[in-house]
Amino acid sequence: MQDNAKIEEVLSTLDKGLPQALDRLMEFLRIPSISTDPAHKGDVRRAAEWLCAELTSLGFDASVRDTPGHPMVVAHSPKGDRRALLFYGHYDVQPVDPLTLWDRPPFEPEIQDTPAGKVIRARGAADDKGQLMTFVEAFRAWKEVHGSLPTDLVLLFEGEEESGSPSLRPFLRENAAELRAGIAMICDTSMYADGRPAITTQLRGLYGEEITVRAADRDLHSGSFGGLAANPIQILVNALSTVKDSNGRITLPGFYDGVEELSNELRSDWEDLGFDPTEFLSRVGLKHPIGEQGRTGLEMVWNQPTFEINGITGGYTGEGFKTVLPAEASAKVSFRLTGAQDPEAIRETFRAHIRAALPADCTVEFHGHGASPASRMDISDPAFAAAKSALSDEWNREAAFIGAGGSIPIAGDFKELLGMDSMLIGFGRDDDRIHSPNEKYDLTSVAKGARSWARILAALN
Amino acid sequence: MQDNAKIEEVLSTLDKGLPQALDRLMEFLRIPSISTDPAHKGDVRRAAEWLCAELTSLGFDASVRDTPGHPMVVAHSPKGDRRALLFYGHYDVQPVDPLTLWDRPPFEPEIQDTPAGKVIRARGAADDKGQLMTFVEAFRAWKEVHGSLPTDLVLLFEGEEESGSPSLRPFLRENAAELRAGIAMICDTSMYADGRPAITTQLRGLYGEEITVRAADRDLHSGSFGGLAANPIQILVNALSTVKDSNGRITLPGFYDGVEELSNELRSDWEDLGFDPTEFLSRVGLKHPIGEQGRTGLEMVWNQPTFEINGITGGYTGEGFKTVLPAEASAKVSFRLTGAQDPEAIRETFRAHIRAALPADCTVEFHGHGASPASRMDISDPAFAAAKSALSDEWNREAAFIGAGGSIPIAGDFKELLGMDSMLIGFGRDDDRIHSPNEKYDLTSVAKGARSWARILAALN
């Protein structure tokens, strides 16, 4: 642990250097590094090179590493005898269309006053350039005060996060020995509602499936065949209606194997968040939670598995009416998974459920989409308590361990390929408009985000 | 009743005059009276005028009657003291595209030899110009032999049958007194399989409904809301899965009110047809009838009501995958109705069933499509037995009373607006390719169709 005087010196260095930190962030934001658009391929590389130069100037051993797609930036601080920390961020950004909905050019960042405080407005301000610069600025201030970087840091920056990360897993596999650390710090998430600092410690997994049920070898007229011939829409509808019972509980045999009840520690943290499911649903025009009876709202979205029909189509769906019995019908469904649920076992059980619903002369074709288990971090690792305490000190509010209902593939990839847990700590806000026109990042997040990392670095040193 | 010698004379007159009858039909077929295509508006009128001139030359009091759409042709034979007979046909035809799939120009009819006998090939050959000319030729031969037309005939020809008959019901209403007859003869259907002569005596009704279920006021991400927010696809699927039970029986309360068991007479006729549902389904790649247990195949398609989902759509249905909870989902469904089932009562019951499946904060919008009861002819009317006997004599096979699984709106319109039953007698074949390229009509149907009408006229005179 560092002594308190040194920490305070790093924090005040950050405060004094904020104008320069903002200048650097604005320079970074001016590079239109849109990874999905081939026209911006050169810009994406330019952003990687900008970042590499920054890190080199701070004393990192940094390099731009080619992949079949956009490059990675990897940087190392000097070796020491500490438990290594890997920091992850991505320097590519989302496309900007529709451009007409932006108040200003998306790659000409500006500091603006808003009723809720100052913000920096540009594409990538929050996702993820502004966020990744919070830890880069923390390293800079640390070096200024201590004369050297913290030892045993590994930095990994990706340029394909907004286009599906096709090169990431091969890169992690090929460079596992170089990249493996004690724990990963991922700075690409938001704070909990109302700006409460939080560490995401569990993420639901996902298993998706496309189902196509076929009956007759052509579309039939319901006047000639209705009542006699099987209707694949009805077969599909019947099969999908019995995956959940009337209490919202999934009926597939063995489905809940591996689902774990919430620990008392997390239950207490989550209750303390004061989540009101009715208020949350009211923002989208709803009122009534439909999850399993007896579960809290946060359990429903973070700790309970789900079954959802994401799309369905069959027969005539245009204007007017057609009395057709279609030849086929299909649906896309997905399960969110928790605890130690096994996606492959559930895939088999689900497919068997659909097959059992087929009349003798109908067929089904499956097309699987992804199958990743849930991520659960080992919060008994003392690094979690230390980081939580550091965040609480900075924000003057008790930080919380929270869950996430969606998947963040990078956390699963780090676990699977490098064997390390992740701490997901970010300073975004719900209203940052990431992926939308007029993206912004609060200046509070810029300033206190960097200070948070300085405190975490001190706590873990 | 006519004496036998006179009947035989009419029949041999028809046989001798077949070449001229074919010439007249070919002339009629050369008029491209496509009612859906505004470019053919003049051709449609030309077909009406051609028909009117033919009928006038036979001694009918015939006229082309304007409507807001294409004209009607109405013709009367001299008044007498017989029970009046109304004959119905339509002189418009389907579009011809794709033209490349035709073996020859669709409006240049030709007599062709096929392995199954001679056919006349052209658009409208079977649907319905060839069919309606069978009774016109019967009237011509009758007049030639008797010196005068049969009395008390009303002829009604429509030019909008292939484009939804928008002018028909107003025209029937406005001219009810003029058009009302003892019974209607509709010549626009096929014989039973293998060319067995048949009279269709019952048609299923139809009630269609479009259902849109709405939940959140926007599409939601299943990572953030899955497990908490209602999914309108699931709600719709659940509601549609419970309309039928596992035996294929519809569960809506009171749904079967008015459904009638088959009379012994019809049951015997239908059994005698030797319908094999497994063979029938095998033509479209299926084997297993899915109707209510304990029913014969023909009961399932002709005498039992059905519920079918004709189309369903919701959420993401493009390539790949999207973990969305959509804001809405919709389906198009229809019920085929039999006996005295009341479409309006069933509409109310079905809508109540859907509403009962909605969570408190979801909504549903309905959009009704048609609601017509089943048509059941009173086969105790001696005209049915007389026509059946006449058909059996001509084809040297026992004619059958059959049902139809689909609706033929004209029969319901005649019943509702003019208070008369219909006999649906036609000489089409399953392989006539109506509505498709290379439409044809068998020369056997041309010749024996006209002879059939001559016998029926004699039997009912």
mmCIF file of N, CA, C and O in Angstrom, chain B residues 231-265:
data_model
loop_
_atom_site.group_PDB
_atom_site.id
_atom_site.type_symbol
_atom_site.label_atom_id
_atom_site.label_comp_id
_atom_site.label_asym_id
_atom_site.label_seq_id
_atom_site.Cartn_x
_atom_site.Cartn_y
_atom_site.Cartn_z
ATOM 1 N N ASN B 231 -42.952 -9.939 -23.160
ATOM 2 C CA ASN B 231 -42.567 -10.136 -24.549
ATOM 3 C C ASN B 231 -43.828 -10.432 -25.365
ATOM 4 O O ASN B 231 -44.462 -11.470 -25.180
ATOM 5 N N PRO B 232 -44.217 -9.518 -26.242
ATOM 6 C CA PRO B 232 -45.492 -9.701 -26.962
ATOM 7 C C PRO B 232 -45.525 -10.945 -27.849
ATOM 8 O O PRO B 232 -46.601 -11.480 -28.081
ATOM 9 N N ILE B 233 -44.353 -11.415 -28.314
ATOM 10 C CA ILE B 233 -44.382 -12.666 -29.091
ATOM 11 C C ILE B 233 -44.822 -13.817 -28.190
ATOM 12 O O ILE B 233 -45.680 -14.617 -28.563
ATOM 13 N N GLN B 234 -44.252 -13.863 -26.984
ATOM 14 C CA GLN B 234 -44.620 -14.945 -26.067
ATOM 15 C C GLN B 234 -46.095 -14.871 -25.704
ATOM 16 O O GLN B 234 -46.779 -15.899 -25.637
ATOM 17 N N ILE B 235 -46.596 -13.671 -25.481
ATOM 18 C CA ILE B 235 -48.011 -13.513 -25.119
ATOM 19 C C ILE B 235 -48.898 -14.020 -26.261
ATOM 20 O O ILE B 235 -49.862 -14.763 -26.049
ATOM 21 N N LEU B 236 -48.542 -13.636 -27.478
ATOM 22 C CA LEU B 236 -49.328 -14.048 -28.652
ATOM 23 C C LEU B 236 -49.257 -15.563 -28.833
ATOM 24 O O LEU B 236 -50.280 -16.232 -29.068
ATOM 25 N N VAL B 237 -48.053 -16.104 -28.724
ATOM 26 C CA VAL B 237 -47.838 -17.547 -28.885
ATOM 27 C C VAL B 237 -48.655 -18.321 -27.839
ATOM 28 O O VAL B 237 -49.325 -19.310 -28.154
ATOM 29 N N ASN B 238 -48.611 -17.852 -26.596
ATOM 30 C CA ASN B 238 -49.380 -18.534 -25.549
ATOM 31 C C ASN B 238 -50.868 -18.512 -25.861
ATOM 32 O O ASN B 238 -51.558 -19.519 -25.731
ATOM 33 N N ALA B 239 -51.362 -17.353 -26.292
ATOM 34 C CA ALA B 239 -52.799 -17.231 -26.565
ATOM 35 C C ALA B 239 -53.208 -18.119 -27.735
ATOM 36 O O ALA B 239 -54.254 -18.757 -27.718
ATOM 37 N N LEU B 240 -52.366 -18.190 -28.771
ATOM 38 C CA LEU B 240 -52.721 -18.972 -29.963
ATOM 39 C C LEU B 240 -52.555 -20.474 -29.730
ATOM 40 O O LEU B 240 -53.169 -21.275 -30.434
ATOM 41 N N SER B 241 -51.739 -20.843 -28.745
ATOM 42 C CA SER B 241 -51.498 -22.275 -28.516
ATOM 43 C C SER B 241 -52.674 -22.934 -27.804
ATOM 44 O O SER B 241 -52.767 -24.152 -27.789
ATOM 45 N N THR B 242 -53.550 -22.136 -27.208
ATOM 46 C CA THR B 242 -54.629 -22.731 -26.415
ATOM 47 C C THR B 242 -55.988 -22.654 -27.111
ATOM 48 O O THR B 242 -57.009 -22.974 -26.526
ATOM 49 N N VAL B 243 -55.995 -22.241 -28.381
ATOM 50 C CA VAL B 243 -57.268 -22.211 -29.117
ATOM 51 C C VAL B 243 -57.717 -23.636 -29.453
ATOM 52 O O VAL B 243 -58.904 -23.921 -29.530
ATOM 53 N N LYS B 244 -56.721 -24.537 -29.643
ATOM 54 C CA LYS B 244 -57.049 -25.949 -29.890
ATOM 55 C C LYS B 244 -56.450 -26.802 -28.784
ATOM 56 O O LYS B 244 -55.379 -26.486 -28.266
ATOM 57 N N ASP B 245 -57.120 -27.901 -28.418
ATOM 58 C CA ASP B 245 -56.528 -28.804 -27.441
ATOM 59 C C ASP B 245 -55.707 -29.875 -28.166
ATOM 60 O O ASP B 245 -55.579 -29.852 -29.393
ATOM 61 N N SER B 246 -55.161 -30.806 -27.389
ATOM 62 C CA SER B 246 -54.231 -31.771 -27.988
ATOM 63 C C SER B 246 -54.937 -32.744 -28.932
ATOM 64 O O SER B 246 -54.286 -33.453 -29.691
ATOM 65 N N ASN B 247 -56.286 -32.791 -28.888
ATOM 66 C CA ASN B 247 -57.021 -33.636 -29.834
ATOM 67 C C ASN B 247 -57.444 -32.875 -31.076
ATOM 68 O O ASN B 247 -58.202 -33.386 -31.905
ATOM 69 N N GLY B 248 -57.001 -31.618 -31.205
ATOM 70 C CA GLY B 248 -57.378 -30.830 -32.375
ATOM 71 C C GLY B 248 -58.742 -30.185 -32.232
ATOM 72 O O GLY B 248 -59.280 -29.630 -33.193
ATOM 73 N N ARG B 249 -59.336 -30.259 -31.029
ATOM 74 C CA ARG B 249 -60.658 -29.673 -30.824
ATOM 75 C C ARG B 249 -60.514 -28.233 -30.336
ATOM 76 O O ARG B 249 -59.658 -27.933 -29.501
ATOM 77 N N ILE B 250 -61.335 -27.365 -30.878
ATOM 78 C CA ILE B 250 -61.242 -25.938 -30.535
ATOM 79 C C ILE B 250 -61.886 -25.702 -29.175
ATOM 80 O O ILE B 250 -62.980 -26.207 -28.896
ATOM 81 N N THR B 251 -61.182 -24.952 -28.323
ATOM 82 C CA THR B 251 -61.571 -24.839 -26.915
ATOM 83 C C THR B 251 -62.445 -23.631 -26.595
ATOM 84 O O THR B 251 -62.882 -23.487 -25.463
ATOM 85 N N LEU B 252 -62.673 -22.748 -27.579
ATOM 86 C CA LEU B 252 -63.442 -21.536 -27.262
ATOM 87 C C LEU B 252 -64.843 -21.923 -26.798
ATOM 88 O O LEU B 252 -65.507 -22.745 -27.436
ATOM 89 N N PRO B 253 -65.327 -21.327 -25.699
ATOM 90 C CA PRO B 253 -66.654 -21.705 -25.188
ATOM 91 C C PRO B 253 -67.744 -21.451 -26.240
ATOM 92 O O PRO B 253 -67.791 -20.382 -26.847
ATOM 93 N N GLY B 254 -68.598 -22.430 -26.424
ATOM 94 C CA GLY B 254 -69.727 -22.285 -27.356
ATOM 95 C C GLY B 254 -69.334 -22.369 -28.813
ATOM 96 O O GLY B 254 -70.186 -22.188 -29.694
ATOM 97 N N PHE B 255 -68.057 -22.654 -29.090
ATOM 98 C CA PHE B 255 -67.600 -22.620 -30.481
ATOM 99 C C PHE B 255 -68.377 -23.592 -31.364
ATOM 100 O O PHE B 255 -68.684 -23.284 -32.519
ATOM 101 N N TYR B 256 -68.700 -24.785 -30.825
ATOM 102 C CA TYR B 256 -69.336 -25.810 -31.672
ATOM 103 C C TYR B 256 -70.859 -25.653 -31.757
ATOM 104 O O TYR B 256 -71.512 -26.467 -32.410
ATOM 105 N N ASP B 257 -71.400 -24.596 -31.121
ATOM 106 C CA ASP B 257 -72.849 -24.360 -31.246
ATOM 107 C C ASP B 257 -73.202 -24.199 -32.713
ATOM 108 O O ASP B 257 -72.650 -23.330 -33.403
ATOM 109 N N GLY B 258 -74.110 -25.006 -33.208
ATOM 110 C CA GLY B 258 -74.560 -24.889 -34.600
ATOM 111 C C GLY B 258 -73.873 -25.871 -35.541
ATOM 112 O O GLY B 258 -74.342 -26.082 -36.663
ATOM 113 N N VAL B 259 -72.743 -26.471 -35.101
ATOM 114 C CA VAL B 259 -72.099 -27.480 -35.951
ATOM 115 C C VAL B 259 -73.011 -28.699 -35.997
ATOM 116 O O VAL B 259 -73.549 -29.120 -34.967
ATOM 117 N N GLU B 260 -73.231 -29.245 -37.176
ATOM 118 C CA GLU B 260 -74.171 -30.362 -37.302
ATOM 119 C C GLU B 260 -73.452 -31.615 -37.761
ATOM 120 O O GLU B 260 -72.572 -31.577 -38.618
ATOM 121 N N GLU B 261 -73.858 -32.734 -37.195
ATOM 122 C CA GLU B 261 -73.346 -34.020 -37.680
ATOM 123 C C GLU B 261 -73.885 -34.231 -39.093
ATOM 124 O O GLU B 261 -74.958 -33.750 -39.451
ATOM 125 N N LEU B 262 -73.121 -34.951 -39.852
ATOM 126 C CA LEU B 262 -73.483 -35.253 -41.232
ATOM 127 C C LEU B 262 -74.759 -36.106 -41.276
ATOM 128 O O LEU B 262 -74.910 -37.021 -40.474
ATOM 129 N N SER B 263 -75.649 -35.800 -42.220
ATOM 130 C CA SER B 263 -76.848 -36.646 -42.385
ATOM 131 C C SER B 263 -76.412 -38.006 -42.933
ATOM 132 O O SER B 263 -75.343 -38.141 -43.523
ATOM 133 N N ASN B 264 -77.258 -38.987 -42.750
ATOM 134 C CA ASN B 264 -76.916 -40.328 -43.255
ATOM 135 C C ASN B 264 -76.769 -40.329 -44.770
ATOM 136 O O ASN B 264 -75.907 -41.014 -45.316
ATOM 137 N N GLU B 265 -77.611 -39.533 -45.441
ATOM 138 C CA GLU B 265 -77.543 -39.491 -46.902
ATOM 139 C C GLU B 265 -76.172 -38.978 -47.366
ATOM 140 O O GLU B 265 -75.528 -39.582 -48.218
#
